[in-house]
Every structure is written in C-alpha cells, then in structure tokens.
C-alpha cells in the first residue's frame, strides 16, 4: 500500500518542493493550501496527489481537512508541518494582529494539525512528524523577533512530543532551514542576498529542494532511530 504524506502549506516554496520529492519516491501526497488554490491543484495534478484547502490556524478547518484525508486514504504515514508566515520589522513596530497571526500559523497551525493526525498514528503505532522551524528559531533573528520566538516554540514542541510519543512508535523531528529562495525571502534585494551569501560558508542560498530532500529522509525508515532532533539546513550559516 502506498505511503501517504500530508504537507501543510504545499502550494508554494519549500512545501511544494517537498510534495514533489515525496511523489518522486512513490508516495501519495496531500497538498494543503490556504489561498493559492490554483497552484495547489496544478501541483496535485503533476504529482498525482490531492489538494485540500484549510487555514491551519483554524482548528475546525484543520479537523475537517484531516477527516477528509483519512476518509479518502485511510491513513497518514507522515505529517509535514510546513505552513508558515513571517513578518519583518523592528519588534516594537510589529502590530498585535501581525504578532498573533505569526503565532497562529507557525505555532498553532503545527499544534492543530498534529493534534488531529496523532490519534490516527497512535492507533497504528506508526507515524513520522516533521516540523519546519528556522535557523532564527535556533539563534534569534534581528527584525524577526516574533517569528524567531514562534520558530523556537516549534523546536520545543518537537523535542517534547518526541519524548511523549517515542514509545508509541512515532518519530518527531524538526528541520531548521537557513536562507532559502522562495516567496518568503523575495523581499530581499539582490544586494542584500549577496551580503547574506557572504555569511554562508557554502557560498550560496538554499533552494527549496535542499530542505525537501532532508524532510523526505526523515520520513523514511533510514531515519528510524532519529527523533527529537533539529536538523540545520543552512549551508553552514549556523554551526
Ligand atoms: P512561502 O513560499 O511563503 O510559502 C508559504 C506556504 O505556507 C504557502 O504554501 C502558503 O499557502 C502556506 N500557508 C501560509 N499560511 C497558511 C495557513 N494559514 N494555512 C495553510 N497554509 C498556509 O514560504 P517558504 O519559504 O516555502 O516557507 C515554508 C516554511 O519554511 C515556513 O514554515 C517558513 O517559516 C520556513 N522557513 C523558510 C525559510 C526561507 O528562507 N524561505 C527559512 C526558514 C524557515 P497559500 O499560498 O496557499 O496560502
């Protein structure tokens, strides 16, 4: 029976590349999206997957999405909590609404999806949960204070849940990407990107597939003895 992965925020960027890598390896991919329906459906067609709309920050929409997936495919072998947003600006200038939204999507989105998928994994005593944090969650990023705090929460969540569910056959890991070229980083000017590259030992920014390949590895049996870990994928920017 084909393995099934649910990837949140898979309509664009790192999530879309992750869907492609899983599909290339023979998995059934469930492509969650919120606003980019056209892109998600095109990707579903390309990968033979299934596009499903839900704002992951909304527990009701999340539950409906997961119920629909379970009804259609019977199981979720791997959950990739990738959906995320960032807001850049000095800490005291970020509005309360933006601050709340950063936590709602990056943190509560991860909690909501995991909470609804986990019971199905526990029943089978099998499951892989891979959360997408950020190097800023490890080190803290100036002008990304709320985002850094939210991504640090994702790391804490990963470690704690790994301890709680390891004996039930669930692996919970986290990847912490560095600078990756997606819509999220499109706000940087060419000059700023060149400056950032100078801080990266490998001399380049990441591409979405750099992250996707590691996420895929963590979902395979080759990674069966890895849990509660934070894998930095940043070209050496954080060592
Ligand atoms: P992106 O290109 O901006 O894509 C973000 C994705 O998240 C989109 O597919 C978007 O879907 C989805 N999304 C946003 N809000 C959502 C919501 N409420 N419910 C469901 N989906 C939602 O970003 P990216 O660079 O690929 O980032 C992916 C993940 O990697 C994020 O968690 C991000 O924080 C993390 N990350 C990125 C970088 C980087 O340099 N790019 C570095 C470190 C960590 P719709 O368009 O359909 O709304």
PDB file of C-alpha atoms and ligand atoms in Angstrom:
ATOM      1  CA  UNK A   1       0.000   0.000   0.000  1.00  0.00           C
ATOM      2  CA  UNK A   2       1.325   3.435  -0.944  1.00  0.00           C
ATOM      3  CA  UNK A   3       2.534   5.655   1.861  1.00  0.00           C
ATOM      4  CA  UNK A   4       0.664   8.898   2.410  1.00  0.00           C
ATOM      5  CA  UNK A   5       2.079  12.251   3.463  1.00  0.00           C
ATOM      6  CA  UNK A   6       0.154  15.380   4.415  1.00  0.00           C
ATOM      7  CA  UNK A   7       2.206  18.514   3.785  1.00  0.00           C
ATOM      8  CA  UNK A   8       0.800  21.802   5.061  1.00  0.00           C
ATOM      9  CA  UNK A   9       1.421  24.924   3.007  1.00  0.00           C
ATOM     10  CA  UNK A  10       2.417  22.864  -0.026  1.00  0.00           C
ATOM     11  CA  UNK A  11       1.096  25.197  -2.701  1.00  0.00           C
ATOM     12  CA  UNK A  12       4.383  27.092  -2.993  1.00  0.00           C
ATOM     13  CA  UNK A  13       8.046  27.170  -1.952  1.00  0.00           C
ATOM     14  CA  UNK A  14       9.520  24.553   0.364  1.00  0.00           C
ATOM     15  CA  UNK A  15       6.194  22.750   0.825  1.00  0.00           C
ATOM     16  CA  UNK A  16       5.681  22.374  -2.937  1.00  0.00           C
ATOM     17  CA  UNK A  17       9.239  21.050  -3.414  1.00  0.00           C
ATOM     18  CA  UNK A  18       8.640  18.610  -0.565  1.00  0.00           C
ATOM     19  CA  UNK A  19       5.481  17.337  -2.262  1.00  0.00           C
ATOM     20  CA  UNK A  20       7.466  16.771  -5.458  1.00  0.00           C
ATOM     21  CA  UNK A  21      10.208  14.815  -3.696  1.00  0.00           C
ATOM     22  CA  UNK A  22       7.749  12.532  -1.868  1.00  0.00           C
ATOM     23  CA  UNK A  23       5.803  11.965  -5.105  1.00  0.00           C
ATOM     24  CA  UNK A  24       9.018  11.105  -6.986  1.00  0.00           C
ATOM     25  CA  UNK A  25       9.625   8.459  -4.321  1.00  0.00           C
ATOM     26  CA  UNK A  26       6.221   6.873  -4.873  1.00  0.00           C
ATOM     27  CA  UNK A  27       4.260   8.425  -2.006  1.00  0.00           C
ATOM     28  CA  UNK A  28       0.706   9.729  -2.211  1.00  0.00           C
ATOM     29  CA  UNK A  29       0.943  13.436  -1.440  1.00  0.00           C
ATOM     30  CA  UNK A  30      -1.778  15.514   0.185  1.00  0.00           C
ATOM     31  CA  UNK A  31      -1.170  19.146  -0.687  1.00  0.00           C
ATOM     32  CA  UNK A  32      -2.669  21.530   1.843  1.00  0.00           C
ATOM     33  CA  UNK A  33      -3.120  25.153   0.842  1.00  0.00           C
ATOM     34  CA  UNK A  34      -4.877  28.217   2.130  1.00  0.00           C
ATOM     35  CA  UNK A  35      -5.018  30.929  -0.547  1.00  0.00           C
ATOM     36  CA  UNK A  36      -3.059  29.549  -3.542  1.00  0.00           C
ATOM     37  CA  UNK A  37      -5.683  27.114  -4.812  1.00  0.00           C
ATOM     38  CA  UNK A  38      -4.683  27.214  -8.459  1.00  0.00           C
ATOM     39  CA  UNK A  39      -1.040  26.370  -7.687  1.00  0.00           C
ATOM     40  CA  UNK A  40      -2.046  23.612  -5.272  1.00  0.00           C
ATOM     41  CA  UNK A  41      -4.387  21.968  -7.778  1.00  0.00           C
ATOM     42  CA  UNK A  42      -1.768  22.196 -10.554  1.00  0.00           C
ATOM     43  CA  UNK A  43       0.766  20.523  -8.248  1.00  0.00           C
ATOM     44  CA  UNK A  44      -1.758  17.836  -7.310  1.00  0.00           C
ATOM     45  CA  UNK A  45      -2.251  17.093 -10.997  1.00  0.00           C
ATOM     46  CA  UNK A  46       1.507  16.959 -11.603  1.00  0.00           C
ATOM     47  CA  UNK A  47       2.221  14.696  -8.620  1.00  0.00           C
ATOM     48  CA  UNK A  48      -0.912  12.555  -8.762  1.00  0.00           C
ATOM     49  CA  UNK A  49      -1.763  13.920  -5.332  1.00  0.00           C
ATOM     50  CA  UNK A  50      -4.758  15.534  -3.675  1.00  0.00           C
ATOM     51  CA  UNK A  51      -5.122  19.265  -2.929  1.00  0.00           C
ATOM     52  CA  UNK A  52      -7.082  20.235   0.159  1.00  0.00           C
ATOM     53  CA  UNK A  53      -7.850  23.711   1.436  1.00  0.00           C
ATOM     54  CA  UNK A  54      -7.600  24.601   5.114  1.00  0.00           C
ATOM     55  CA  UNK A  55      -6.255  27.503   7.108  1.00  0.00           C
ATOM     56  CA  UNK A  56      -4.129  25.511   9.549  1.00  0.00           C
ATOM     57  CA  UNK A  57      -4.532  28.179  12.213  1.00  0.00           C
ATOM     58  CA  UNK A  58      -8.232  27.289  12.368  1.00  0.00           C
ATOM     59  CA  UNK A  59      -8.807  24.091  14.374  1.00  0.00           C
ATOM     60  CA  UNK A  60     -12.199  23.456  12.739  1.00  0.00           C
ATOM     61  CA  UNK A  61     -10.863  23.693   9.173  1.00  0.00           C
ATOM     62  CA  UNK A  62      -7.889  21.558  10.191  1.00  0.00           C
ATOM     63  CA  UNK A  63     -10.088  18.854  11.642  1.00  0.00           C
ATOM     64  CA  UNK A  64     -12.284  18.816   8.525  1.00  0.00           C
ATOM     65  CA  UNK A  65      -9.187  18.510   6.314  1.00  0.00           C
ATOM     66  CA  UNK A  66      -7.759  15.617   8.291  1.00  0.00           C
ATOM     67  CA  UNK A  67     -11.101  13.806   8.447  1.00  0.00           C
ATOM     68  CA  UNK A  68     -11.386  14.147   4.656  1.00  0.00           C
ATOM     69  CA  UNK A  69      -7.875  12.748   4.151  1.00  0.00           C
ATOM     70  CA  UNK A  70      -8.469   9.805   6.485  1.00  0.00           C
ATOM     71  CA  UNK A  71     -11.774   9.055   4.784  1.00  0.00           C
ATOM     72  CA  UNK A  72     -10.117   9.083   1.346  1.00  0.00           C
ATOM     73  CA  UNK A  73      -6.803   7.355   2.097  1.00  0.00           C
ATOM     74  CA  UNK A  74      -7.387   5.565   5.415  1.00  0.00           C
ATOM     75  CA  UNK A  75      -4.100   6.686   6.986  1.00  0.00           C
ATOM     76  CA  UNK A  76      -1.449   9.384   7.203  1.00  0.00           C
ATOM     77  CA  UNK A  77       2.057   7.913   7.458  1.00  0.00           C
ATOM     78  CA  UNK A  78       3.831  11.257   7.643  1.00  0.00           C
ATOM     79  CA  UNK A  79       2.812  14.797   8.542  1.00  0.00           C
ATOM     80  CA  UNK A  80       4.985  17.723   7.473  1.00  0.00           C
ATOM     81  CA  UNK A  81       4.066  20.889   9.367  1.00  0.00           C
ATOM     82  CA  UNK A  82       5.455  23.365   6.863  1.00  0.00           C
ATOM     83  CA  UNK A  83       2.853  26.170   6.578  1.00  0.00           C
ATOM     84  CA  UNK A  84       4.381  29.371   7.847  1.00  0.00           C
ATOM     85  CA  UNK A  85       4.443  33.130   7.550  1.00  0.00           C
ATOM     86  CA  UNK A  86       6.991  35.745   8.533  1.00  0.00           C
ATOM     87  CA  UNK A  87       6.729  39.441   9.218  1.00  0.00           C
ATOM     88  CA  UNK A  88       9.878  41.548   9.199  1.00  0.00           C
ATOM     89  CA  UNK A  89      10.262  44.719  11.241  1.00  0.00           C
ATOM     90  CA  UNK A  90      11.529  46.160  14.495  1.00  0.00           C
ATOM     91  CA  UNK A  91       9.959  44.340  17.450  1.00  0.00           C
ATOM     92  CA  UNK A  92       8.012  47.284  18.839  1.00  0.00           C
ATOM     93  CA  UNK A  93       6.647  48.233  15.416  1.00  0.00           C
ATOM     94  CA  UNK A  94       5.033  44.859  14.679  1.00  0.00           C
ATOM     95  CA  UNK A  95       1.288  45.167  15.264  1.00  0.00           C
ATOM     96  CA  UNK A  96      -0.569  42.981  17.752  1.00  0.00           C
ATOM     97  CA  UNK A  97      -2.538  41.499  14.858  1.00  0.00           C
ATOM     98  CA  UNK A  98       0.636  40.536  12.981  1.00  0.00           C
ATOM     99  CA  UNK A  99       2.203  39.148  16.166  1.00  0.00           C
ATOM    100  CA  UNK A 100      -0.852  36.987  16.805  1.00  0.00           C
ATOM    101  CA  UNK A 101      -1.013  35.818  13.181  1.00  0.00           C
ATOM    102  CA  UNK A 102       2.655  34.733  13.262  1.00  0.00           C
ATOM    103  CA  UNK A 103       1.932  32.518  16.267  1.00  0.00           C
ATOM    104  CA  UNK A 104      -1.440  31.380  14.928  1.00  0.00           C
ATOM    105  CA  UNK A 105       0.037  29.991  11.690  1.00  0.00           C
ATOM    106  CA  UNK A 106       3.538  28.865  12.685  1.00  0.00           C
ATOM    107  CA  UNK A 107       2.774  27.524  16.165  1.00  0.00           C
ATOM    108  CA  UNK A 108      -0.958  26.822  16.433  1.00  0.00           C
ATOM    109  CA  UNK A 109      -1.013  25.579  12.829  1.00  0.00           C
ATOM    110  CA  UNK A 110       1.567  22.971  13.815  1.00  0.00           C
ATOM    111  CA  UNK A 111      -0.269  22.098  17.041  1.00  0.00           C
ATOM    112  CA  UNK A 112      -3.693  21.901  15.355  1.00  0.00           C
ATOM    113  CA  UNK A 113      -2.557  19.560  12.586  1.00  0.00           C
ATOM    114  CA  UNK A 114      -0.525  17.343  14.877  1.00  0.00           C
ATOM    115  CA  UNK A 115      -3.328  17.098  17.430  1.00  0.00           C
ATOM    116  CA  UNK A 116      -5.752  15.779  14.813  1.00  0.00           C
ATOM    117  CA  UNK A 117      -3.307  13.466  12.991  1.00  0.00           C
ATOM    118  CA  UNK A 118      -1.654  11.970  16.076  1.00  0.00           C
ATOM    119  CA  UNK A 119      -4.582   9.800  17.274  1.00  0.00           C
ATOM    120  CA  UNK A 120      -4.595   8.052  13.871  1.00  0.00           C
ATOM    121  CA  UNK A 121      -0.837   7.455  14.112  1.00  0.00           C
ATOM    122  CA  UNK A 122      -1.072   6.237  17.710  1.00  0.00           C
ATOM    123  CA  UNK A 123      -3.741   3.723  16.718  1.00  0.00           C
ATOM    124  CA  UNK A 124      -1.293   2.219  14.181  1.00  0.00           C
ATOM    125  CA  UNK A 125       1.739   2.735  16.447  1.00  0.00           C
ATOM    126  CA  UNK A 126       3.406   4.298  13.416  1.00  0.00           C
ATOM    127  CA  UNK A 127       3.990   7.826  12.221  1.00  0.00           C
ATOM    128  CA  UNK A 128       6.562  10.415  11.225  1.00  0.00           C
ATOM    129  CA  UNK A 129       6.053  14.063  12.125  1.00  0.00           C
ATOM    130  CA  UNK A 130       8.431  16.611  10.630  1.00  0.00           C
ATOM    131  CA  UNK A 131       8.146  20.235  11.670  1.00  0.00           C
ATOM    132  CA  UNK A 132       9.666  23.160   9.798  1.00  0.00           C
ATOM    133  CA  UNK A 133      11.349  25.618  12.139  1.00  0.00           C
ATOM    134  CA  UNK A 134      14.052  28.089  11.092  1.00  0.00           C
ATOM    135  CA  UNK A 135      17.642  28.939  11.942  1.00  0.00           C
ATOM    136  CA  UNK A 136      16.120  32.035  13.570  1.00  0.00           C
ATOM    137  CA  UNK A 137      14.318  29.721  15.982  1.00  0.00           C
ATOM    138  CA  UNK A 138      17.758  28.413  16.966  1.00  0.00           C
ATOM    139  CA  UNK A 139      19.705  31.663  17.115  1.00  0.00           C
ATOM    140  CA  UNK A 140      17.197  34.550  17.108  1.00  0.00           C
ATOM    141  CA  UNK A 141      16.956  36.958  14.200  1.00  0.00           C
ATOM    142  CA  UNK A 142      17.032  40.737  14.494  1.00  0.00           C
ATOM    143  CA  UNK A 143      13.873  42.303  12.994  1.00  0.00           C
ATOM    144  CA  UNK A 144      12.224  38.872  13.098  1.00  0.00           C
ATOM    145  CA  UNK A 145      11.656  38.656  16.844  1.00  0.00           C
ATOM    146  CA  UNK A 146       8.108  37.287  16.806  1.00  0.00           C
ATOM    147  CA  UNK A 147       8.977  34.852  14.012  1.00  0.00           C
ATOM    148  CA  UNK A 148      12.087  33.695  15.917  1.00  0.00           C
ATOM    149  CA  UNK A 149      10.031  33.128  19.073  1.00  0.00           C
ATOM    150  CA  UNK A 150       7.403  31.180  17.133  1.00  0.00           C
ATOM    151  CA  UNK A 151      10.011  29.002  15.422  1.00  0.00           C
ATOM    152  CA  UNK A 152      11.720  28.385  18.792  1.00  0.00           C
ATOM    153  CA  UNK A 153       8.339  27.176  20.051  1.00  0.00           C
ATOM    154  CA  UNK A 154       8.247  24.695  17.155  1.00  0.00           C
ATOM    155  CA  UNK A 155      11.624  23.335  18.318  1.00  0.00           C
ATOM    156  CA  UNK A 156      10.390  22.963  21.918  1.00  0.00           C
ATOM    157  CA  UNK A 157       7.243  21.264  20.664  1.00  0.00           C
ATOM    158  CA  UNK A 158       9.311  18.821  18.584  1.00  0.00           C
ATOM    159  CA  UNK A 159      11.515  17.781  21.490  1.00  0.00           C
ATOM    160  CA  UNK A 160       8.674  17.385  23.988  1.00  0.00           C
ATOM    161  CA  UNK A 161       6.385  15.454  21.648  1.00  0.00           C
ATOM    162  CA  UNK A 162       9.265  13.163  20.643  1.00  0.00           C
ATOM    163  CA  UNK A 163       9.677  12.211  24.311  1.00  0.00           C
ATOM    164  CA  UNK A 164       5.939  11.730  24.798  1.00  0.00           C
ATOM    165  CA  UNK A 165       5.309   9.578  21.732  1.00  0.00           C
ATOM    166  CA  UNK A 166       8.567   7.711  21.077  1.00  0.00           C
ATOM    167  CA  UNK A 167       7.425   4.616  22.942  1.00  0.00           C
ATOM    168  CA  UNK A 168       4.277   4.611  20.778  1.00  0.00           C
ATOM    169  CA  UNK A 169       6.282   4.292  17.570  1.00  0.00           C
ATOM    170  CA  UNK A 170       6.171   7.917  16.482  1.00  0.00           C
ATOM    171  CA  UNK A 171       9.243   9.846  15.291  1.00  0.00           C
ATOM    172  CA  UNK A 172       9.056  13.640  15.693  1.00  0.00           C
ATOM    173  CA  UNK A 173      11.788  15.750  14.172  1.00  0.00           C
ATOM    174  CA  UNK A 174      12.365  19.256  13.011  1.00  0.00           C
ATOM    175  CA  UNK A 175      14.355  20.936  10.271  1.00  0.00           C
ATOM    176  CA  UNK A 176      15.692  24.442  10.656  1.00  0.00           C
ATOM    177  CA  UNK A 177      16.319  25.971   7.233  1.00  0.00           C
ATOM    178  CA  UNK A 178      18.626  28.909   6.661  1.00  0.00           C
ATOM    179  CA  UNK A 179      18.087  31.385   3.846  1.00  0.00           C
ATOM    180  CA  UNK A 180      16.034  29.653   1.121  1.00  0.00           C
ATOM    181  CA  UNK A 181      14.933  31.325  -2.104  1.00  0.00           C
ATOM    182  CA  UNK A 182      11.116  31.374  -2.020  1.00  0.00           C
ATOM    183  CA  UNK A 183       8.338  33.976  -1.945  1.00  0.00           C
ATOM    184  CA  UNK A 184       9.087  34.377   1.768  1.00  0.00           C
ATOM    185  CA  UNK A 185      12.561  35.747   1.026  1.00  0.00           C
ATOM    186  CA  UNK A 186      11.603  37.636  -2.157  1.00  0.00           C
ATOM    187  CA  UNK A 187      11.565  40.864  -0.100  1.00  0.00           C
ATOM    188  CA  UNK A 188      15.399  40.865  -0.004  1.00  0.00           C
ATOM    189  CA  UNK A 189      17.127  42.947  -2.695  1.00  0.00           C
ATOM    190  CA  UNK A 190      19.799  41.358  -4.885  1.00  0.00           C
ATOM    191  CA  UNK A 191      22.411  43.294  -2.931  1.00  0.00           C
ATOM    192  CA  UNK A 192      21.073  42.009   0.405  1.00  0.00           C
ATOM    193  CA  UNK A 193      21.098  38.436  -0.897  1.00  0.00           C
ATOM    194  CA  UNK A 194      24.763  38.850  -1.915  1.00  0.00           C
ATOM    195  CA  UNK A 195      25.582  40.133   1.590  1.00  0.00           C
ATOM    196  CA  UNK A 196      23.833  37.143   3.168  1.00  0.00           C
ATOM    197  CA  UNK A 197      25.726  34.745   0.873  1.00  0.00           C
ATOM    198  CA  UNK A 198      28.977  36.113   2.254  1.00  0.00           C
ATOM    199  CA  UNK A 199      27.947  34.788   5.687  1.00  0.00           C
ATOM    200  CA  UNK A 200      27.229  31.298   4.318  1.00  0.00           C
ATOM    201  CA  UNK A 201      30.293  29.001   4.269  1.00  0.00           C
ATOM    202  CA  UNK A 202      28.958  27.048   1.293  1.00  0.00           C
ATOM    203  CA  UNK A 203      28.618  30.343  -0.588  1.00  0.00           C
ATOM    204  CA  UNK A 204      25.015  30.095  -1.737  1.00  0.00           C
ATOM    205  CA  UNK A 205      21.448  30.388  -0.531  1.00  0.00           C
ATOM    206  CA  UNK A 206      19.319  27.283  -0.235  1.00  0.00           C
ATOM    207  CA  UNK A 207      16.848  26.049  -2.810  1.00  0.00           C
ATOM    208  CA  UNK A 208      13.525  24.510  -1.698  1.00  0.00           C
ATOM    209  CA  UNK A 209      14.751  21.045  -2.719  1.00  0.00           C
ATOM    210  CA  UNK A 210      17.667  21.304  -0.290  1.00  0.00           C
ATOM    211  CA  UNK A 211      15.103  21.281   2.502  1.00  0.00           C
ATOM    212  CA  UNK A 212      12.703  18.842   0.832  1.00  0.00           C
ATOM    213  CA  UNK A 213      15.280  16.049   0.487  1.00  0.00           C
ATOM    214  CA  UNK A 214      16.066  16.096   4.225  1.00  0.00           C
ATOM    215  CA  UNK A 215      12.387  16.205   5.150  1.00  0.00           C
ATOM    216  CA  UNK A 216      11.849  13.164   2.948  1.00  0.00           C
ATOM    217  CA  UNK A 217      14.788  11.335   4.536  1.00  0.00           C
ATOM    218  CA  UNK A 218      13.284  11.926   7.994  1.00  0.00           C
ATOM    219  CA  UNK A 219      10.051  10.287   6.836  1.00  0.00           C
ATOM    220  CA  UNK A 220      11.832   7.109   5.717  1.00  0.00           C
ATOM    221  CA  UNK A 221      12.949   4.044   7.643  1.00  0.00           C
ATOM    222  CA  UNK A 222      16.558   5.137   7.061  1.00  0.00           C
ATOM    223  CA  UNK A 223      15.840   7.728   9.773  1.00  0.00           C
ATOM    224  CA  UNK A 224      14.010   5.345  12.110  1.00  0.00           C
ATOM    225  CA  UNK A 225      16.451   5.905  15.027  1.00  0.00           C
ATOM    226  CA  UNK A 226      16.256   9.701  14.791  1.00  0.00           C
ATOM    227  CA  UNK A 227      13.731  11.534  16.965  1.00  0.00           C
ATOM    228  CA  UNK A 228      13.514  14.846  18.803  1.00  0.00           C
ATOM    229  CA  UNK A 229      16.266  16.334  16.635  1.00  0.00           C
ATOM    230  CA  UNK A 230      16.685  19.696  14.968  1.00  0.00           C
ATOM    231  CA  UNK A 231      18.494  19.348  11.650  1.00  0.00           C
ATOM    232  CA  UNK A 232      20.033  22.606  10.449  1.00  0.00           C
ATOM    233  CA  UNK A 233      19.989  23.021   6.653  1.00  0.00           C
ATOM    234  CA  UNK A 234      21.697  26.336   6.194  1.00  0.00           C
ATOM    235  CA  UNK A 235      24.920  25.974   4.179  1.00  0.00           C
ATOM    236  CA  UNK A 236      26.875  26.320   7.414  1.00  0.00           C
ATOM    237  CA  UNK A 237      25.454  29.732   8.348  1.00  0.00           C
ATOM    238  CA  UNK A 238      24.669  28.339  11.813  1.00  0.00           C
ATOM    239  CA  UNK A 239      27.206  25.874  13.222  1.00  0.00           C
TER     240      UNK A 239
HETATM  241  P1  LIG B   1       6.343  30.593   1.157  1.00  0.00           P
HETATM  242  O1  LIG B   1       6.972  30.417  -0.162  1.00  0.00           O
HETATM  243  O2  LIG B   1       5.882  31.947   1.591  1.00  0.00           O
HETATM  244  O3  LIG B   1       5.132  29.548   1.272  1.00  0.00           O
HETATM  245  C1  LIG B   1       4.365  29.513   2.434  1.00  0.00           C
HETATM  246  C2  LIG B   1       3.360  28.391   2.325  1.00  0.00           C
HETATM  247  O4  LIG B   1       2.628  28.354   3.562  1.00  0.00           O
HETATM  248  C3  LIG B   1       2.370  28.597   1.196  1.00  0.00           C
HETATM  249  O5  LIG B   1       2.152  27.370   0.554  1.00  0.00           O
HETATM  250  C4  LIG B   1       1.117  29.066   1.928  1.00  0.00           C
HETATM  251  O6  LIG B   1      -0.083  28.613   1.303  1.00  0.00           O
HETATM  252  C5  LIG B   1       1.253  28.342   3.247  1.00  0.00           C
HETATM  253  N1  LIG B   1       0.461  28.976   4.300  1.00  0.00           N
HETATM  254  C6  LIG B   1       0.613  30.192   4.858  1.00  0.00           C
HETATM  255  N2  LIG B   1      -0.341  30.408   5.765  1.00  0.00           N
HETATM  256  C7  LIG B   1      -1.109  29.289   5.779  1.00  0.00           C
HETATM  257  C8  LIG B   1      -2.245  28.902   6.530  1.00  0.00           C
HETATM  258  N3  LIG B   1      -2.791  29.700   7.438  1.00  0.00           N
HETATM  259  N4  LIG B   1      -2.778  27.673   6.309  1.00  0.00           N
HETATM  260  C9  LIG B   1      -2.241  26.845   5.370  1.00  0.00           C
HETATM  261  N5  LIG B   1      -1.166  27.167   4.631  1.00  0.00           N
HETATM  262  C10 LIG B   1      -0.615  28.379   4.853  1.00  0.00           C
HETATM  263  O7  LIG B   1       7.332  30.117   2.328  1.00  0.00           O
HETATM  264  P2  LIG B   1       8.516  29.060   2.336  1.00  0.00           P
HETATM  265  O8  LIG B   1       9.776  29.823   2.263  1.00  0.00           O
HETATM  266  O9  LIG B   1       8.260  27.952   1.411  1.00  0.00           O
HETATM  267  O10 LIG B   1       8.382  28.554   3.844  1.00  0.00           O
HETATM  268  C11 LIG B   1       7.931  27.270   4.193  1.00  0.00           C
HETATM  269  C12 LIG B   1       8.292  27.030   5.658  1.00  0.00           C
HETATM  270  O11 LIG B   1       9.706  27.117   5.819  1.00  0.00           O
HETATM  271  C13 LIG B   1       7.693  28.056   6.612  1.00  0.00           C
HETATM  272  O12 LIG B   1       7.323  27.428   7.808  1.00  0.00           O
HETATM  273  C14 LIG B   1       8.844  29.012   6.861  1.00  0.00           C
HETATM  274  O13 LIG B   1       8.710  29.696   8.069  1.00  0.00           O
HETATM  275  C15 LIG B   1      10.005  28.049   6.838  1.00  0.00           C
HETATM  276  N6  LIG B   1      11.302  28.665   6.570  1.00  0.00           N
HETATM  277  C16 LIG B   1      11.537  29.308   5.394  1.00  0.00           C
HETATM  278  C17 LIG B   1      12.801  29.884   5.167  1.00  0.00           C
HETATM  279  C18 LIG B   1      13.158  30.598   3.913  1.00  0.00           C
HETATM  280  O14 LIG B   1      14.252  31.184   3.857  1.00  0.00           O
HETATM  281  N7  LIG B   1      12.337  30.580   2.887  1.00  0.00           N
HETATM  282  C19 LIG B   1      13.783  29.793   6.172  1.00  0.00           C
HETATM  283  C20 LIG B   1      13.494  29.134   7.337  1.00  0.00           C
HETATM  284  C21 LIG B   1      12.259  28.559   7.535  1.00  0.00           C
HETATM  285  P3  LIG B   1      -1.080  29.564   0.447  1.00  0.00           P
HETATM  286  O15 LIG B   1      -0.241  30.357  -0.507  1.00  0.00           O
HETATM  287  O16 LIG B   1      -1.971  28.556  -0.211  1.00  0.00           O
HETATM  288  O17 LIG B   1      -1.817  30.411   1.449  1.00  0.00           O
END
